[in-house]
């Protein structure tokens, strides 16, 4: 396989997008099944060529194709393709992709170590502590990948028809993949150190630029190599999900895939928590320093507290606010800090400080959108504190700068409030869906970062181009620009996506039911 992992992953997700586009344009999803079973094999047609970005080239294969299981000479000559059912061939391809993508990933990790980390000039420029922060435990990660790949390759070589790979995934996730948590938890330090080195050490900056220009790197940046482990552990979970969707129901392979998926999900969650923990702690300390309490002081810093949203809104003045009042002078600025368990209401004062004049537990907040508003009351909503800092009920009429900002505040303040469309967890038969065709990095705490080919249920949308969505593969929610995706219009494809998600998460559902039963007892 000639591709570096970054190229492999990009090509694979682009093909996934094109396959879904093809399915969405057809009335019967089954018609597009040949495209699904030949992942990344087909050259783009004239219709998809206009939509898709230019296809990348492989290092060795001039025809720009992946090596597929069914294209292996041993498979073609064996005659097994005429014996296996189409569903089993799809399953073989899904398992084979997990193996080949691990090989591509190991190739990229090896390049990160040999070309960058072990470069003699770089070793002289970097202090030992700087090198440790920058590369962390990447050698451990590479050793784990090598061991994992050897076991996968051994399984593939046992028989031309792959028996299973999820049992190997399960064993390695349980016994070895904790190295990923260590590496990913260092990500915030790593990013900061990299930016600082680029700024403070011209020799470092120049050398990295030179190393990036080497043909081995295929035009990829140094930072794209540093982020590989986090991308891989997340992608591995999705590859196991893909296998899980294709194995026979109630079979041993389904049980193994469910077990592997559950363990991978645990590692991915631990990775996410590791990344968030440091940045959240620093953020809480920074906020605490800026707050001055006009009311009884509330301790802000807590290990179980983090910021969900902050920002300025306009409050209508007066204890008995009337909706008939129209002048803009009746509004004055207030600033809200919304944490996962607490709302703090402030006014900004000189010196980049905020004076707190009210607060309430997040669970005691209610919001209400005003109907039939005039222009002066556009994007206005009522915030009710059932029990504020004075142990009383309080109401605020607040005006946002746009419709999307109003909706984002309302959903953040009262997360259990019903959205325009119903979520995945409601088991709705049909719901608007969108697939991501452009990656997006969240800019605010209430936004959701998107990867190519992510599929999301649309829970709400605004007229000014924002969507509140729930990603199917992990049920993470957040806002993102509608321009990042394409709506899935075929109801059969939407139903198929939901059905596959229910199946992937059915072990989680049974666990939740057990916990609910215990709680009731």
Coordinates of N, CA, C and O in Angstrom, one line a residue, residues 162-285:
X162 N -11.3 -14.0 5.4 CA -11.0 -13.6 6.8 C -12.1 -14.0 7.7 O -13.3 -13.7 7.5
X163 N -11.7 -14.7 8.8 CA -12.7 -15.2 9.7 C -13.3 -14.1 10.6 O -14.5 -14.0 10.8
X164 N -12.4 -13.2 11.1 CA -12.8 -12.1 12.0 C -11.6 -11.2 12.3 O -10.5 -11.7 12.1
X165 N -11.8 -10.0 12.6 CA -10.7 -9.1 13.1 C -11.1 -8.4 14.4 O -10.2 -8.0 15.1
X166 N -12.4 -8.4 14.7 CA -12.8 -7.7 15.9 C -12.4 -8.3 17.2 O -12.2 -7.6 18.2
X167 N -12.1 -9.6 17.2 CA -11.6 -10.2 18.4 C -10.1 -9.7 18.7 O -9.7 -9.5 19.8
X168 N -9.4 -9.5 17.6 CA -8.0 -8.9 17.7 C -8.1 -7.5 18.2 O -7.4 -7.0 19.1
X169 N -9.0 -6.7 17.6 CA -9.3 -5.3 18.0 C -9.6 -5.3 19.5 O -9.0 -4.5 20.2
X170 N -10.5 -6.2 19.9 CA -10.9 -6.2 21.3 C -9.7 -6.4 22.3 O -9.5 -5.7 23.2
X171 N -8.9 -7.5 21.9 CA -7.7 -7.8 22.8 C -6.7 -6.7 22.9 O -6.2 -6.4 24.0
X172 N -6.4 -6.1 21.8 CA -5.4 -5.0 21.8 C -6.0 -3.7 22.4 O -5.2 -3.0 23.1
X173 N -7.3 -3.4 22.3 CA -7.9 -2.3 22.9 C -7.8 -2.4 24.4 O -7.4 -1.5 25.1
X174 N -8.1 -3.6 24.9 CA -8.1 -3.8 26.4 C -6.7 -3.8 26.9 O -6.5 -3.2 28.0
X175 N -5.8 -4.4 26.2 CA -4.5 -4.6 26.8 C -3.4 -3.6 26.4 O -2.4 -3.5 27.2
X176 N -3.6 -2.9 25.3 CA -2.5 -2.0 24.8 C -2.9 -0.6 24.5 O -2.0 0.3 24.4
X177 N -4.2 -0.3 24.2 CA -4.5 1.0 23.6 C -4.5 2.1 24.6 O -4.8 3.3 24.3
X178 N -4.2 1.9 25.9 CA -4.1 3.0 26.9 C -3.0 4.0 26.5 O -3.1 5.1 26.9
X179 N -2.1 3.6 25.6 CA -1.0 4.5 25.2 C -1.6 5.7 24.4 O -1.1 6.8 24.4
X180 N -2.8 5.4 23.8 CA -3.5 6.5 23.0 C -4.0 7.6 24.0 O -3.9 8.8 23.7
X181 N -4.5 7.1 25.1 CA -5.0 8.1 26.1 C -3.9 9.0 26.6 O -4.0 10.2 26.7
X182 N -2.7 8.4 26.8 CA -1.6 9.2 27.3 C -1.2 10.2 26.2 O -0.9 11.4 26.5
X183 N -1.1 9.8 24.9 CA -0.7 10.7 23.8 C -1.7 11.8 23.6 O -1.3 13.0 23.5
X184 N -2.9 11.4 23.5 CA -4.0 12.4 23.2 C -4.2 13.4 24.3 O -4.4 14.6 24.1
X185 N -4.0 13.0 25.5 CA -4.2 13.9 26.7 C -3.1 15.0 26.7 O -3.3 16.0 27.3
X186 N -2.0 14.7 26.0 CA -0.9 15.7 25.9 C -1.1 16.7 24.8 O -0.3 17.6 24.6
X187 N -2.2 16.5 24.0 CA -2.4 17.3 22.8 C -2.4 18.8 23.0 O -1.8 19.5 22.2
X188 N -3.0 19.3 24.1 CA -3.1 20.7 24.4 C -1.7 21.2 24.6 O -1.3 22.3 24.1
X189 N -0.9 20.5 25.4 CA 0.5 20.9 25.7 C 1.3 20.9 24.3 O 2.1 21.8 24.1
X190 N 1.1 19.9 23.6 CA 1.8 19.7 22.3 C 1.5 20.8 21.3 O 2.5 21.4 20.8
X191 N 0.3 21.2 21.2 CA -0.1 22.3 20.2 C 0.6 23.6 20.7 O 1.1 24.4 19.9
X192 N 0.5 23.8 22.0 CA 1.1 25.1 22.6 C 2.6 25.1 22.4 O 3.1 26.1 22.0
X193 N 3.2 24.0 22.6 CA 4.7 23.9 22.5 C 5.1 24.1 21.1 O 6.1 24.8 20.8
X194 N 4.3 23.5 20.1 CA 4.7 23.6 18.7 C 4.6 25.1 18.2 O 5.5 25.6 17.6
X195 N 3.5 25.8 18.6 CA 3.3 27.2 18.3 C 4.4 28.0 18.9 O 5.0 29.0 18.2
X196 N 4.8 27.8 20.1 CA 5.8 28.5 20.8 C 7.2 28.3 20.1 O 8.0 29.3 19.9
X197 N 7.5 27.1 19.7 CA 8.8 26.8 19.1 C 8.9 27.5 17.7 O 9.9 28.0 17.3
X198 N 7.7 27.5 17.0 CA 7.7 28.2 15.7 C 8.0 29.7 15.8 O 8.7 30.3 15.0
X199 N 7.5 30.2 16.9 CA 7.6 31.6 17.2 C 9.0 32.0 17.7 O 9.6 33.0 17.3
X200 N 9.5 31.1 18.6 CA 10.8 31.5 19.4 C 12.1 31.0 18.7 O 13.1 31.5 19.0
X201 N 11.9 29.9 17.9 CA 13.2 29.3 17.4 C 13.1 29.3 15.8 O 12.6 28.4 15.2
X202 N 13.7 30.3 15.2 CA 13.8 30.4 13.7 C 14.4 29.1 13.1 O 13.9 28.6 12.0
X203 N 15.4 28.6 13.8 CA 16.1 27.4 13.2 C 15.1 26.2 13.2 O 15.1 25.4 12.2
X204 N 14.3 26.1 14.2 CA 13.2 25.0 14.3 C 12.2 25.2 13.1 O 11.9 24.3 12.4
X205 N 11.8 26.4 13.0 CA 10.8 26.8 11.9 C 11.3 26.4 10.5 O 10.6 25.8 9.7
X206 N 12.6 26.8 10.3 CA 13.2 26.6 9.0 C 13.4 25.1 8.7 O 13.1 24.6 7.6
X207 N 13.8 24.4 9.7 CA 14.1 22.9 9.5 C 12.8 22.2 9.3 O 12.7 21.3 8.4
X208 N 11.7 22.5 10.0 CA 10.4 21.8 9.8 C 9.9 22.1 8.4 O 9.4 21.1 7.8
X209 N 10.1 23.3 7.9 CA 9.7 23.6 6.6 C 10.4 22.8 5.6 O 9.9 22.3 4.6
X210 N 11.7 22.6 5.8 CA 12.6 21.8 4.9 C 12.1 20.4 4.9 O 12.0 19.7 3.8
X211 N 11.9 19.8 6.1 CA 11.5 18.4 6.2 C 10.1 18.2 5.6 O 9.9 17.1 5.0
X212 N 9.2 19.2 5.7 CA 7.9 19.0 5.1 C 8.0 18.9 3.6 O 7.1 18.3 2.9
X213 N 9.0 19.6 3.0 CA 9.1 19.6 1.5 C 9.7 18.3 1.0 O 9.6 18.1 -0.3
X214 N 10.2 17.5 1.8 CA 10.7 16.2 1.3 C 9.6 15.4 0.6 O 8.5 15.3 1.2
X215 N 9.9 14.8 -0.5 CA 8.8 14.0 -1.2 C 8.2 12.9 -0.4 O 7.0 12.6 -0.6
X216 N 8.9 12.4 0.6 CA 8.3 11.4 1.5 C 7.0 11.9 2.1 O 6.2 11.1 2.4
X217 N 7.0 13.2 2.4 CA 5.8 13.7 3.2 C 4.6 14.0 2.3 O 3.5 14.3 2.8
X218 N 4.8 13.8 1.0 CA 3.6 14.0 0.0 C 2.9 15.3 0.2 O 1.7 15.4 0.1
X219 N 3.7 16.4 0.6 CA 3.0 17.7 0.7 C 2.3 17.8 2.0 O 1.6 18.8 2.2
X220 N 2.4 16.9 2.9 CA 1.6 16.9 4.2 C 2.4 17.7 5.3 O 3.6 17.6 5.3
X221 N 1.7 18.4 6.2 CA 2.4 19.2 7.2 C 2.8 18.3 8.4 O 2.3 17.2 8.6
X222 N 3.8 18.8 9.1 CA 4.3 18.2 10.3 C 3.1 18.0 11.3 O 3.0 16.9 12.0
X223 N 2.3 19.0 11.5 CA 1.2 18.9 12.4 C 0.2 17.8 12.1 O -0.4 17.2 12.9
X224 N 0.1 17.5 10.8 CA -0.8 16.4 10.3 C -0.3 15.1 10.8 O -1.1 14.1 11.0
X225 N 1.0 15.0 11.0 CA 1.6 13.7 11.5 C 1.4 13.6 13.0 O 1.1 12.6 13.6
X226 N 1.5 14.8 13.7 CA 1.4 14.8 15.2 C 0.0 14.4 15.6 O -0.2 13.8 16.7
X227 N -1.0 14.7 14.8 CA -2.4 14.4 15.2 C -2.9 13.0 14.8 O -4.0 12.6 15.2
X228 N -2.0 12.3 14.2 CA -2.4 10.9 13.7 C -3.0 10.0 14.7 O -4.0 9.4 14.5
X229 N -2.4 9.9 15.9 CA -3.0 8.9 16.9 C -4.4 9.2 17.3 O -5.2 8.3 17.4
X230 N -4.8 10.5 17.5 CA -6.1 10.8 17.8 C -7.1 10.5 16.7 O -8.2 9.9 16.9
X231 N -6.7 10.8 15.5 CA -7.5 10.5 14.3 C -7.7 9.0 14.1 O -8.8 8.6 13.8
X232 N -6.6 8.3 14.4 CA -6.7 6.8 14.2 C -7.6 6.1 15.2 O -8.4 5.3 14.8
X233 N -7.5 6.5 16.4 CA -8.3 5.8 17.4 C -9.8 6.1 17.2 O -10.7 5.2 17.4
X234 N -10.1 7.3 16.7 CA -11.5 7.6 16.4 C -12.0 6.9 15.2 O -13.1 6.3 15.1
X235 N -11.1 6.8 14.2 CA -11.4 6.2 12.9 C -11.6 4.7 13.1 O -12.4 4.0 12.5
X236 N -10.8 4.1 14.0 CA -10.8 2.7 14.2 C -12.2 2.3 14.8 O -12.8 1.2 14.4
X237 N -12.7 3.1 15.7 CA -14.1 2.9 16.2 C -15.1 2.9 15.1 O -16.0 2.0 15.0
X238 N -15.0 3.8 14.1 CA -15.9 3.8 13.0 C -15.8 2.6 12.0 O -16.7 2.1 11.5
X239 N -14.5 2.1 11.9 CA -14.3 1.0 11.0 C -14.9 -0.3 11.7 O -15.5 -1.1 11.0
X240 N -14.9 -0.4 13.0 CA -15.5 -1.5 13.7 C -17.1 -1.3 13.6 O -17.8 -2.3 13.4
X241 N -17.6 -0.1 13.6 CA -19.0 0.1 13.4 C -19.4 -0.4 12.0 O -20.5 -1.0 11.9
X242 N -18.6 -0.1 11.0 CA -18.8 -0.5 9.7 C -18.9 -2.0 9.6 O -19.8 -2.6 8.8
X243 N -18.0 -2.7 10.3 CA -18.1 -4.2 10.3 C -19.3 -4.7 11.0 O -20.0 -5.6 10.5
X244 N -19.7 -4.0 12.1 CA -20.8 -4.4 12.9 C -22.1 -4.3 12.1 O -23.0 -5.1 12.3
X245 N -22.2 -3.3 11.2 CA -23.4 -3.1 10.4 C -23.5 -4.3 9.4 O -24.6 -4.5 8.8
X246 N -22.4 -5.0 9.1 CA -22.5 -6.0 8.0 C -22.4 -7.4 8.5 O -22.7 -8.4 7.7
X247 N -22.1 -7.7 9.8 CA -22.1 -9.1 10.3 C -23.6 -9.5 10.5 O -24.5 -8.8 10.6
X248 N -23.7 -10.9 10.5 CA -25.0 -11.5 10.7 C -25.5 -11.1 12.1 O -24.7 -11.2 13.1
X249 N -26.8 -10.8 12.3 CA -27.4 -10.5 13.6 C -27.4 -11.8 14.4 O -27.6 -12.9 14.0
X250 N -27.1 -11.6 15.7 CA -27.1 -12.6 16.8 C -26.1 -13.7 16.5 O -26.2 -14.9 16.9
X251 N -25.0 -13.3 15.8 CA -23.9 -14.3 15.5 C -22.8 -14.0 16.5 O -22.7 -13.0 17.2
X252 N -21.8 -14.9 16.5 CA -20.6 -14.7 17.3 C -19.8 -13.5 16.9 O -19.3 -12.8 17.7
X253 N -19.8 -13.3 15.5 CA -19.1 -12.1 15.0 C -19.7 -10.8 15.4 O -19.0 -9.8 15.7
X254 N -21.0 -10.8 15.6 CA -21.7 -9.6 16.0 C -21.3 -9.3 17.5 O -21.0 -8.2 17.9
X255 N -21.3 -10.4 18.3 CA -21.0 -10.3 19.7 C -19.6 -9.7 19.9 O -19.3 -8.8 20.7
X256 N -18.6 -10.3 19.1 CA -17.2 -9.8 19.1 C -17.1 -8.4 18.7 O -16.4 -7.6 19.3
X257 N -17.8 -8.0 17.6 CA -17.8 -6.6 17.1 C -18.4 -5.6 18.2 O -17.8 -4.5 18.4
X258 N -19.4 -6.0 18.8 CA -20.1 -5.2 19.9 C -19.1 -5.0 21.0 O -18.9 -3.9 21.6
X259 N -18.4 -6.1 21.4 CA -17.4 -6.0 22.5 C -16.3 -5.1 22.2 O -15.8 -4.2 23.0
X260 N -15.8 -5.2 20.9 CA -14.6 -4.4 20.5 C -15.1 -2.9 20.4 O -14.3 -2.0 20.8
X261 N -16.3 -2.7 19.9 CA -16.8 -1.3 19.8 C -16.9 -0.7 21.1 O -16.6 0.5 21.3
X262 N -17.4 -1.4 22.1 CA -17.6 -0.9 23.5 C -16.3 -0.5 24.1 O -16.2 0.6 24.7
X263 N -15.3 -1.3 23.9 CA -13.9 -1.0 24.5 C -13.3 0.2 23.8 O -12.7 1.1 24.4
X264 N -13.5 0.3 22.5 CA -12.9 1.4 21.7 C -13.6 2.7 22.1 O -13.0 3.7 22.3
X265 N -14.9 2.6 22.3 CA -15.7 3.8 22.8 C -15.2 4.3 24.1 O -15.1 5.5 24.3
X266 N -14.8 3.4 25.0 CA -14.3 3.7 26.3 C -12.9 4.5 26.1 O -12.7 5.5 26.8
X267 N -12.1 4.0 25.3 CA -10.8 4.6 25.0 C -11.0 6.0 24.4 O -10.3 7.0 24.8
X268 N -11.8 6.1 23.4 CA -12.1 7.4 22.7 C -12.6 8.4 23.7 O -12.2 9.6 23.7
X269 N -13.5 8.0 24.6 CA -14.1 8.9 25.6 C -13.0 9.4 26.5 O -12.9 10.5 26.9
X270 N -12.1 8.5 26.9 CA -11.0 8.8 27.8 C -10.1 9.8 27.2 O -9.5 10.7 27.8
X271 N -9.8 9.6 25.9 CA -9.0 10.5 25.1 C -9.6 11.9 25.1 O -8.9 12.9 25.3
X272 N -10.9 12.0 24.8 CA -11.6 13.3 24.7 C -11.6 14.0 26.1 O -11.3 15.2 26.2
X273 N -11.8 13.2 27.1 CA -11.8 13.8 28.5 C -10.4 14.3 28.8 O -10.2 15.3 29.5
X274 N -9.3 13.5 28.4 CA -8.0 13.9 28.7 C -7.6 15.2 28.0 O -7.0 16.1 28.6
X275 N -8.1 15.4 26.8 CA -7.9 16.7 26.1 C -8.6 17.8 26.8 O -8.0 18.9 27.0
X276 N -9.8 17.6 27.2 CA -10.7 18.6 27.7 C -10.2 19.1 29.1 O -10.3 20.2 29.5
X277 N -9.7 18.1 29.9 CA -9.5 18.3 31.3 C -8.5 19.5 31.6 O -8.8 20.4 32.3
X278 N -7.4 19.5 30.8 CA -6.4 20.6 31.1 C -7.0 21.9 30.6 O -6.9 22.9 31.4
X279 N -7.5 22.0 29.4 CA -8.0 23.3 28.9 C -9.2 23.8 29.7 O -9.3 25.0 30.0
X280 N -10.0 22.9 30.3 CA -11.1 23.3 31.1 C -10.6 23.9 32.4 O -11.1 25.0 32.9
X281 N -9.7 23.3 33.0 CA -9.1 23.8 34.3 C -8.5 25.2 34.1 O -8.8 26.1 34.9
X282 N -7.7 25.3 33.1 CA -7.1 26.6 32.9 C -8.2 27.7 32.6 O -8.1 28.8 33.1
X283 N -9.2 27.3 31.8 CA -10.3 28.3 31.5 C -11.0 28.7 32.8 O -11.4 29.9 33.0
X284 N -11.3 27.7 33.7 CA -12.1 28.1 34.9 C -11.3 29.0 35.8 O -11.8 29.9 36.4
X285 N -10.0 28.8 35.9 CA -9.1 29.6 36.7 C -9.1 31.1 36.1 O -9.2 32.0 36.9

